[in-house]
JSON list of C-alpha atoms in Angstrom, two decimals:
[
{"chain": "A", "resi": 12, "resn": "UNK", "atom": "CA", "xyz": [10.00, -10.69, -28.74]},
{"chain": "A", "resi": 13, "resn": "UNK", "atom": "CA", "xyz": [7.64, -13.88, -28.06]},
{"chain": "A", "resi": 14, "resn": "UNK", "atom": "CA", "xyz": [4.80, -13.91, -26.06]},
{"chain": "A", "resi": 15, "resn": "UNK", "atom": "CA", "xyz": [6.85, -16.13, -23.45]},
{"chain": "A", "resi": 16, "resn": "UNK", "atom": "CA", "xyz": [9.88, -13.34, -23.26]},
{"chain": "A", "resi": 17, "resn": "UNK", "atom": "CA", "xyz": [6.58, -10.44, -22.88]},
{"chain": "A", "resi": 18, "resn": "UNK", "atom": "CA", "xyz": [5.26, -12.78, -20.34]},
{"chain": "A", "resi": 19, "resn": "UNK", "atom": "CA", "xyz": [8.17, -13.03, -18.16]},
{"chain": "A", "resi": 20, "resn": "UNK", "atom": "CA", "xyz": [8.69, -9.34, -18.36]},
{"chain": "A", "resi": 21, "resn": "UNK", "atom": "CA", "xyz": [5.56, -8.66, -17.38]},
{"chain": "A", "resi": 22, "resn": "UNK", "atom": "CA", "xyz": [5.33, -11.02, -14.51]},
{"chain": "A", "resi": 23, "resn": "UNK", "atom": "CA", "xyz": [8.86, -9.48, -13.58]},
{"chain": "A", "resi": 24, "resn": "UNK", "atom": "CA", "xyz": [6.86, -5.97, -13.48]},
{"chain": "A", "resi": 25, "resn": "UNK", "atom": "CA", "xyz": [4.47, -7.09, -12.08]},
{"chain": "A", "resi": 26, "resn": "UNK", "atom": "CA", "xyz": [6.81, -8.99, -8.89]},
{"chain": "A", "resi": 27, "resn": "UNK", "atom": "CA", "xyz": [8.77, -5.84, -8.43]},
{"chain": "A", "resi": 28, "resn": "UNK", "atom": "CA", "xyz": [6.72, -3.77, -7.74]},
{"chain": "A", "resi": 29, "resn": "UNK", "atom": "CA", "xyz": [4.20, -6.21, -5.49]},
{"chain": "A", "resi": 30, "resn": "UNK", "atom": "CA", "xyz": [7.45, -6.88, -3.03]},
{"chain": "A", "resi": 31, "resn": "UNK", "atom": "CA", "xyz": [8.11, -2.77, -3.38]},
{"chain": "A", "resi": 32, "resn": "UNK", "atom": "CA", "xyz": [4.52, -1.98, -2.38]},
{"chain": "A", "resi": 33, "resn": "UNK", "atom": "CA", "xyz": [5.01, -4.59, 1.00]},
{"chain": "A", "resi": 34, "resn": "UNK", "atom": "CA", "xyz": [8.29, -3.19, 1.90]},
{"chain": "A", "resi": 35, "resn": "UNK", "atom": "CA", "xyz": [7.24, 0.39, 1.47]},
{"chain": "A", "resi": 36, "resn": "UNK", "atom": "CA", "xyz": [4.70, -0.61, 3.91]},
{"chain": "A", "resi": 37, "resn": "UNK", "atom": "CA", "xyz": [6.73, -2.85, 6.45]},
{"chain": "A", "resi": 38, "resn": "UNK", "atom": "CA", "xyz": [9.20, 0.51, 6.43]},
{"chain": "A", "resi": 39, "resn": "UNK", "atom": "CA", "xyz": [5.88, 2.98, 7.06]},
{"chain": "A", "resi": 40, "resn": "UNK", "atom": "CA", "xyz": [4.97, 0.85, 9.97]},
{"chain": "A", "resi": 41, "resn": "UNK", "atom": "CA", "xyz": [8.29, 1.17, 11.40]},
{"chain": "A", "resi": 42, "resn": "UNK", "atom": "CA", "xyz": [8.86, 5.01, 10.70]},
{"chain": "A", "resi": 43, "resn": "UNK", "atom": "CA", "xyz": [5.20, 5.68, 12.49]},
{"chain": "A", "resi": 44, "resn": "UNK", "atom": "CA", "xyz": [6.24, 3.14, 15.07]},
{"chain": "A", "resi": 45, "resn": "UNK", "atom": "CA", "xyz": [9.45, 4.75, 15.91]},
{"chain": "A", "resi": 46, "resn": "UNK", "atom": "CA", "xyz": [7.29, 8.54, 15.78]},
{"chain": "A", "resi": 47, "resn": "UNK", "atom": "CA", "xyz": [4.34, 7.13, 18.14]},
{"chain": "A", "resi": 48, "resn": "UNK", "atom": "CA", "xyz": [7.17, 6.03, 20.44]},
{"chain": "A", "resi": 49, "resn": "UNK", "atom": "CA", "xyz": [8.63, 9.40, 20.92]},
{"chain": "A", "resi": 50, "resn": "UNK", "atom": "CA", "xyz": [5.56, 11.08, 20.69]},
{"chain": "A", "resi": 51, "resn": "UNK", "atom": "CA", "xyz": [4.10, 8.94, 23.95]},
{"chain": "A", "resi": 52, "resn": "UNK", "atom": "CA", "xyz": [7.78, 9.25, 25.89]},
{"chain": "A", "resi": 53, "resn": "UNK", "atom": "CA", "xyz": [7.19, 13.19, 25.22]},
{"chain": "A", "resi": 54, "resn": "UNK", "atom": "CA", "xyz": [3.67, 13.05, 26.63]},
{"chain": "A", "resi": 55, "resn": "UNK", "atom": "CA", "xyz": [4.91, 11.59, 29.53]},
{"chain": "A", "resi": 56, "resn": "UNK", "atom": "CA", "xyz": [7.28, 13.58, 30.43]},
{"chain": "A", "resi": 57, "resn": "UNK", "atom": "CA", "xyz": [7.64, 16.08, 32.81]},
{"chain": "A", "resi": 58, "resn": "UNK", "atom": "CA", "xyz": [9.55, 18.82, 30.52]},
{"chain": "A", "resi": 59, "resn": "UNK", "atom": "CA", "xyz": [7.59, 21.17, 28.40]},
{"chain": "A", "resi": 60, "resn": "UNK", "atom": "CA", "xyz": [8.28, 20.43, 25.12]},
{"chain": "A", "resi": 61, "resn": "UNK", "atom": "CA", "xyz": [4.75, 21.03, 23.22]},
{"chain": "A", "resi": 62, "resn": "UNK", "atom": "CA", "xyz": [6.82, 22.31, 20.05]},
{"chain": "A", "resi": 63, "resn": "UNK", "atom": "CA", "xyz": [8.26, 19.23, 19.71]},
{"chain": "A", "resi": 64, "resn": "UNK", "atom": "CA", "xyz": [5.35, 17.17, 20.20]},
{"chain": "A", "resi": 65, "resn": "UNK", "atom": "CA", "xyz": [3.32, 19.34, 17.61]},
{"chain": "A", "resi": 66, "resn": "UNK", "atom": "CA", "xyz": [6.27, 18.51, 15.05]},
{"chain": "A", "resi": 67, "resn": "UNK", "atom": "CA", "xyz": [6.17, 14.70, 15.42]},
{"chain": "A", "resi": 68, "resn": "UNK", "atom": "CA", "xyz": [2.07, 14.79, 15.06]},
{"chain": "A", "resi": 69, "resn": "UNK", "atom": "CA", "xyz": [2.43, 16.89, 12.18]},
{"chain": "A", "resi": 70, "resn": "UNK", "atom": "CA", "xyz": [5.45, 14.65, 10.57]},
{"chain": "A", "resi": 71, "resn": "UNK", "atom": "CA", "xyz": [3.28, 11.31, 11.23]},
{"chain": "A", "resi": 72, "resn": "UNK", "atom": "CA", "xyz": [0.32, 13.04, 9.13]},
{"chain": "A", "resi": 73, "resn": "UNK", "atom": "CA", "xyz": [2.81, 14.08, 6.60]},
{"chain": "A", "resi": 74, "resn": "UNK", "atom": "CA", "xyz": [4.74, 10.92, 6.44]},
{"chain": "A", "resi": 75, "resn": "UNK", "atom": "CA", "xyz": [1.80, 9.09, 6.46]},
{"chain": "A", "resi": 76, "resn": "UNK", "atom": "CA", "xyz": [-0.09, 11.02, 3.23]},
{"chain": "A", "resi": 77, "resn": "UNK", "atom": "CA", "xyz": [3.78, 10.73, 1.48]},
{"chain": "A", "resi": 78, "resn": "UNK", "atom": "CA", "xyz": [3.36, 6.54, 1.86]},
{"chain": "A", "resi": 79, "resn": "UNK", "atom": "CA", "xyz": [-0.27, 6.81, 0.46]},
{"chain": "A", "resi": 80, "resn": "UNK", "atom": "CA", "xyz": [0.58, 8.51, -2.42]},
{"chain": "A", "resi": 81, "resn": "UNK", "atom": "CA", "xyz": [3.54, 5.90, -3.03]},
{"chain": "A", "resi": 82, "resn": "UNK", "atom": "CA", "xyz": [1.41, 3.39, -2.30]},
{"chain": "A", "resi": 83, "resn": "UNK", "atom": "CA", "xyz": [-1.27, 4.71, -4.70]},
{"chain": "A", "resi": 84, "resn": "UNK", "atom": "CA", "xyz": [1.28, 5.15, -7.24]},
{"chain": "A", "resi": 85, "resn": "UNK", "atom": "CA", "xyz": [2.60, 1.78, -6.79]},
{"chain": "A", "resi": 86, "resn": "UNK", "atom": "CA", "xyz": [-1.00, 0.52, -6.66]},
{"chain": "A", "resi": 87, "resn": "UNK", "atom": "CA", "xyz": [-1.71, 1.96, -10.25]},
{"chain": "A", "resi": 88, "resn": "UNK", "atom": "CA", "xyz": [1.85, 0.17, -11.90]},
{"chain": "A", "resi": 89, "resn": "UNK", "atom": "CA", "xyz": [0.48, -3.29, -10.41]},
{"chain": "A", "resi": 90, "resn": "UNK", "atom": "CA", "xyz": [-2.75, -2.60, -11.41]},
{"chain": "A", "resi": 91, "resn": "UNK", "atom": "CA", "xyz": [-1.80, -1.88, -15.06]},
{"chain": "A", "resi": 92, "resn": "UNK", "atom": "CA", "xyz": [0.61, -5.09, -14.89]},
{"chain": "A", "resi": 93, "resn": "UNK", "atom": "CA", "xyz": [-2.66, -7.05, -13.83]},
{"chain": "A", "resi": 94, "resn": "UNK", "atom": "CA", "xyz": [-4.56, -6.02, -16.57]},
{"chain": "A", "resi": 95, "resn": "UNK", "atom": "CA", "xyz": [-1.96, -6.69, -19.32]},
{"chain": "A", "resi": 96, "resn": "UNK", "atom": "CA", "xyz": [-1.66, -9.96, -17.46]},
{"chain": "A", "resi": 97, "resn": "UNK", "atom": "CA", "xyz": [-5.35, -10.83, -18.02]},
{"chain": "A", "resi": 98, "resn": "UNK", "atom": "CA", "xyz": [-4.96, -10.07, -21.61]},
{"chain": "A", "resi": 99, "resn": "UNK", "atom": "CA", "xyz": [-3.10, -12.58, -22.51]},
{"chain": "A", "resi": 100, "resn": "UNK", "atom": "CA", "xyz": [-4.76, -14.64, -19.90]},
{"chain": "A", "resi": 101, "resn": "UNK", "atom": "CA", "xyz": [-8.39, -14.35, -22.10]},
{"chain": "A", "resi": 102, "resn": "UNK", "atom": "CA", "xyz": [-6.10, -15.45, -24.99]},
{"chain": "A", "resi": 103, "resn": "UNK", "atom": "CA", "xyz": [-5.66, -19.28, -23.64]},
{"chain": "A", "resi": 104, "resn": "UNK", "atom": "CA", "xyz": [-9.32, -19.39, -21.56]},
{"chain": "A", "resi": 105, "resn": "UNK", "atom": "CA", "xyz": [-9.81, -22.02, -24.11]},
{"chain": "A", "resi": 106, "resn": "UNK", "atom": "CA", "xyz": [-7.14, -23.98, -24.15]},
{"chain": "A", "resi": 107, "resn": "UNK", "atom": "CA", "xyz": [-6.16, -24.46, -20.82]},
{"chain": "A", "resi": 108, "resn": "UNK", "atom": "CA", "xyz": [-8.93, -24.66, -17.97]},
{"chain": "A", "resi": 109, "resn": "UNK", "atom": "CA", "xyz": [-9.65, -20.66, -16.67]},
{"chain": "A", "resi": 110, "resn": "UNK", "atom": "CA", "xyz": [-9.55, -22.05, -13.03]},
{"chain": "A", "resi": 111, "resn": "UNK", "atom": "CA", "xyz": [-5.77, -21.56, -13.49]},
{"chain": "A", "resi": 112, "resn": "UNK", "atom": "CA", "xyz": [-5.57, -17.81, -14.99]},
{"chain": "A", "resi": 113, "resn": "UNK", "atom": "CA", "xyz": [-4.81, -16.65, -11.55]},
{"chain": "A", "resi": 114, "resn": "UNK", "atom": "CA", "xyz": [-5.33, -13.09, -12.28]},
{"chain": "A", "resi": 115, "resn": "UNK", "atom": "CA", "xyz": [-8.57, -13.28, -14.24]},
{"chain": "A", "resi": 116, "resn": "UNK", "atom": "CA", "xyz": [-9.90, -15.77, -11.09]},
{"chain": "A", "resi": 117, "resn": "UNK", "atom": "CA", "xyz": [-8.68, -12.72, -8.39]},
{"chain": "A", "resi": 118, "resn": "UNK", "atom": "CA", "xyz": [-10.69, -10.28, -10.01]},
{"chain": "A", "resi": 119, "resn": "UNK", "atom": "CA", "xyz": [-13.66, -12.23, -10.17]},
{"chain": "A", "resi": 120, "resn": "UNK", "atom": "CA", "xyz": [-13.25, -13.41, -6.75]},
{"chain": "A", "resi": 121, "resn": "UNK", "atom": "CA", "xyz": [-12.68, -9.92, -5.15]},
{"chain": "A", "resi": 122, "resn": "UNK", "atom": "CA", "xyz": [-16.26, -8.91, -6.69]},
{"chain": "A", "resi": 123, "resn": "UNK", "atom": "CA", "xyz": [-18.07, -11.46, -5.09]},
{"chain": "A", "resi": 124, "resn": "UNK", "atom": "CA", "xyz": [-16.54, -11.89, -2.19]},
{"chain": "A", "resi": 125, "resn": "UNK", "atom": "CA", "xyz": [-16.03, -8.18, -1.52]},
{"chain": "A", "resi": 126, "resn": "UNK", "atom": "CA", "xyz": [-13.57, -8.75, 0.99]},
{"chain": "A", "resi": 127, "resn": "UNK", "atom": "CA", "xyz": [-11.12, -6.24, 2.31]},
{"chain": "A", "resi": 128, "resn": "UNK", "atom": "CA", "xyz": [-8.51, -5.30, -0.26]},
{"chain": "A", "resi": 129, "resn": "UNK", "atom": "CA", "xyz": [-4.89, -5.16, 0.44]},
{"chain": "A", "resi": 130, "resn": "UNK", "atom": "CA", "xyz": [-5.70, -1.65, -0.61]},
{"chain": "A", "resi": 131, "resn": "UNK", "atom": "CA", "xyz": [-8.53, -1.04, 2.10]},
{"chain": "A", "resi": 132, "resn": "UNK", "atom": "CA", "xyz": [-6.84, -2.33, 4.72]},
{"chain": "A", "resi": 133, "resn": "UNK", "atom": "CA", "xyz": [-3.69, -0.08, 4.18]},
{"chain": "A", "resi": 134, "resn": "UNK", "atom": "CA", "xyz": [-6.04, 3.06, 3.72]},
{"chain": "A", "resi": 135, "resn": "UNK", "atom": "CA", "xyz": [-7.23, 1.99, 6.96]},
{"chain": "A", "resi": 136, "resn": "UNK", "atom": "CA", "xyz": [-4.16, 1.87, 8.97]},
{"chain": "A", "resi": 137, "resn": "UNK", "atom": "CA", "xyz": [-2.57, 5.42, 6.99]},
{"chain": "A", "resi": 138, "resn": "UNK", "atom": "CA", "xyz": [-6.41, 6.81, 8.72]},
{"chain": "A", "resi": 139, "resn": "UNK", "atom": "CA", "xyz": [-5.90, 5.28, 11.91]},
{"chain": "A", "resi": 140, "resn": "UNK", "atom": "CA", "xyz": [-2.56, 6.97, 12.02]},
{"chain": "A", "resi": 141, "resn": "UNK", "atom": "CA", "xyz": [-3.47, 10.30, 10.62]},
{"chain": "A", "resi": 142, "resn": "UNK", "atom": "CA", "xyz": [-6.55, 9.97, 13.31]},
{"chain": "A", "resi": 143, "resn": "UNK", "atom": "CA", "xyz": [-4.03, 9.53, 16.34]},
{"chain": "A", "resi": 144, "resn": "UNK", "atom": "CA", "xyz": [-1.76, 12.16, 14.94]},
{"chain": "A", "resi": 145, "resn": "UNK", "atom": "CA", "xyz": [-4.66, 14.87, 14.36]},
{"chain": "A", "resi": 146, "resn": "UNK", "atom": "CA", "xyz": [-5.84, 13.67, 18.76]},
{"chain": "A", "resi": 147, "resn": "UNK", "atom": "CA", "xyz": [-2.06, 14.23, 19.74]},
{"chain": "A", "resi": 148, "resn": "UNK", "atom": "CA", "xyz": [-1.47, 17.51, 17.86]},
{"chain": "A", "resi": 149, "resn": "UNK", "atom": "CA", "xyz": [-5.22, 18.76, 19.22]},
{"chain": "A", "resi": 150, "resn": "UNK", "atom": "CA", "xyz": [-4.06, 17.54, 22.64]},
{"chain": "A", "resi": 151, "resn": "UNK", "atom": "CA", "xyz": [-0.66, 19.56, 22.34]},
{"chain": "A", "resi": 152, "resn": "UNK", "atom": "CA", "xyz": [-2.33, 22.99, 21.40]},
{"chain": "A", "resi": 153, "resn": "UNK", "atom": "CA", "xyz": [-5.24, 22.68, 24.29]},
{"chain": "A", "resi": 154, "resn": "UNK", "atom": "CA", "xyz": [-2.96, 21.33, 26.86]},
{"chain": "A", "resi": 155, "resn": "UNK", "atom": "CA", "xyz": [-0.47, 23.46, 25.86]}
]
């Protein structure tokens, strides 16, 4: 196997399971979407149905931990497919200009610019969920 072929499989890696990680999340957002729904059209109704509103909280945290721990595990494949990437990146920093080793330039760039990581800001929604879930399923047992 050349370099080239290893290249190509590692960029294929490495595209897989990028497009996975956004889709897993596009498919979260629509699961939690579709539970917050039914979760406010059972708050406002008039029936009692607290049992059922304690079961969609508590499947939105646990749906919500299940797509972290995907995403983590996803998160760790890329991660290792970035760093192999770099590798062979290093190995051509002298022969072609290192403004174009894409992967060595992101890393570099996240640590100064510390912005928000496509990591981060998922964390940050799967809390913001898990938040709202934890409110509704309090607001279930004391109203209820």
């Amino acid at each position: 196997m050349e370099e080239k072929d290893f290249m190509d499989t590692l960029w294929k890696y490495f595209e897989l399971h990028a497009n996975q990680r956004m889709q897993m999340m596009n498919f979260y957002i629509v699961i939690v979407s579709l539970f917050l729904t039914a979760l406010v059209a059972m708050f406002c109704s008039d029936k009692d149905v607290k049992i059922y509103e304690s079961v969609v909280c508590v499947s939105i945290i646990f749906f919500s931990w299940i797509f972290m721990m995907y995403d983590k595990r996803t998160r760790n494949m890329i991660k290792n497919c970035e760093d192999a990437i770099k590798v062979i990146e290093k190995k051509y920093m002298e022969k072609f200009d290192p403004d174009i080793m894409i992967f060595t330039q992101e890393a570099l760039w996240a640590k100064v610019n510390k912005e928000m990581t496509y990591t981060k800001i998922m964390y940050l929604e799967f809390a913001f969920v898990i938040v709202i879930a934890f409110i509704g399923l309090i607001a279930t047992l004391i109203c209820g």
